[in-house]
Short mmCIF file of C-alpha atoms in Angstrom, two decimals:
data_model
loop_
_atom_site.label_atom_id
_atom_site.label_comp_id
_atom_site.label_asym_id
_atom_site.label_seq_id
_atom_site.Cartn_x
_atom_site.Cartn_y
_atom_site.Cartn_z
CA GLY A 1 39.28 -23.56 33.42
CA SER A 2 36.21 -25.11 34.59
CA SER A 3 36.20 -23.24 38.13
CA TRP A 4 34.00 -20.40 36.56
CA TYR A 5 31.73 -22.98 35.44
CA VAL A 6 30.94 -23.99 38.88
CA GLY A 7 31.00 -20.82 40.54
CA THR A 8 28.46 -19.30 38.40
CA GLY A 9 26.20 -22.32 39.37
CA PHE A 10 26.19 -20.51 42.83
CA PHE A 11 24.59 -17.30 41.26
CA PHE A 12 22.44 -19.28 38.56
CA ALA A 13 20.52 -20.94 41.37
CA PRO A 14 19.04 -18.29 43.01
CA VAL A 15 18.30 -16.39 39.63
CA LEU A 16 16.51 -19.26 38.35
CA ALA A 17 14.44 -19.47 41.49
CA LEU A 18 13.59 -15.95 41.00
CA VAL A 19 12.73 -15.94 37.33
CA SER A 20 10.96 -19.34 37.79
CA PRO A 21 7.48 -17.61 37.54
CA TRP A 22 8.14 -16.49 33.78
CA PRO A 23 8.72 -19.54 31.83
CA THR A 24 10.45 -17.92 28.70
CA LEU A 25 13.19 -16.74 30.93
CA THR A 26 13.67 -19.54 32.79
CA ALA A 27 14.02 -21.31 29.56
CA ALA A 28 16.71 -18.49 28.01
CA LEU A 29 18.71 -19.06 30.99
CA TRP A 30 18.66 -22.94 30.69
CA VAL A 31 19.53 -22.49 26.99
CA PHE A 32 22.45 -20.08 28.13
CA ILE A 33 23.53 -22.36 30.71
CA ALA A 34 23.64 -25.49 28.37
CA ILE A 35 25.43 -23.39 25.58
CA ALA A 36 28.30 -22.30 28.46
CA GLY A 37 28.59 -26.11 29.33
CA LEU A 38 28.99 -27.19 25.75
CA TRP A 39 31.57 -24.48 25.26
CA LEU A 40 33.41 -25.73 28.01
CA GLY A 41 33.05 -29.56 27.06
CA LEU A 42 34.00 -29.19 23.46
CA PRO A 43 37.53 -28.39 24.41
CA GLY A 44 37.71 -30.85 26.95
CA LEU A 45 36.76 -33.63 24.36
CA ALA A 46 39.21 -32.06 22.18
CA MET A 47 42.14 -32.54 24.68
CA ALA A 48 41.15 -35.88 25.50
CA THR A 49 41.21 -36.98 21.85
CA GLY A 50 44.31 -35.25 21.48
CA LEU A 51 46.11 -37.25 24.56
CA ALA A 52 44.52 -40.62 23.65
CA MET A 53 46.11 -40.03 20.12
CA VAL A 54 49.27 -39.49 21.80
CA LEU A 55 48.87 -42.45 23.85
CA ARG A 56 47.87 -44.67 21.21
CA SER A 57 50.89 -43.80 19.09
CA ASN A 58 53.48 -44.60 21.82
CA THR A 59 55.33 -41.61 21.57
CA ASP A 60 56.73 -39.09 24.07
CA ILE A 61 55.84 -35.49 24.38
CA SER A 62 59.20 -33.31 25.16
CA GLU A 63 59.59 -31.45 28.14
CA ASP A 64 60.27 -28.48 25.70
CA TYR A 65 56.59 -28.77 24.60
CA TRP A 66 55.41 -28.26 27.96
CA ARG A 67 57.45 -25.76 29.04
CA SER A 68 56.58 -23.85 25.98
CA ILE A 69 52.70 -24.23 26.94
CA ILE A 70 53.31 -22.97 30.51
CA ASP A 71 56.04 -20.35 29.90
CA TYR A 72 58.47 -22.00 32.20
CA PRO A 73 61.89 -20.83 31.80
CA HIS A 74 64.57 -23.67 31.10
CA VAL A 75 66.65 -24.38 33.64
CA THR A 76 70.29 -25.46 33.06
CA PRO A 77 72.19 -27.48 35.43
CA ALA A 78 74.74 -24.69 36.03
CA ALA A 79 71.96 -22.53 37.26
CA THR A 80 70.34 -25.04 39.71
CA ALA A 81 74.30 -25.87 41.39
CA GLY A 82 74.59 -22.27 41.81
CA ALA A 83 71.05 -21.89 43.51
CA ALA A 84 71.39 -24.90 45.97
CA SER A 85 74.56 -23.25 47.81
#
């Protein structure tokens, strides 16, 4: 998710220093950085809102739902017993 945004900070810091003599280009880069931050922040806000709605409704999110998100195969008790021996 947001690791790329932190990583690009290491790229943009020297670039901003290099283009500082040109205020228009510097402003354009700051606008790009701000839009990228907004693009990252809006889905985070949506996820936090969804989580708050679930917590307020006092319902349980089933394990099948979480497994469908990360595409993790469902493990049956027989499969785990055979793997342990």
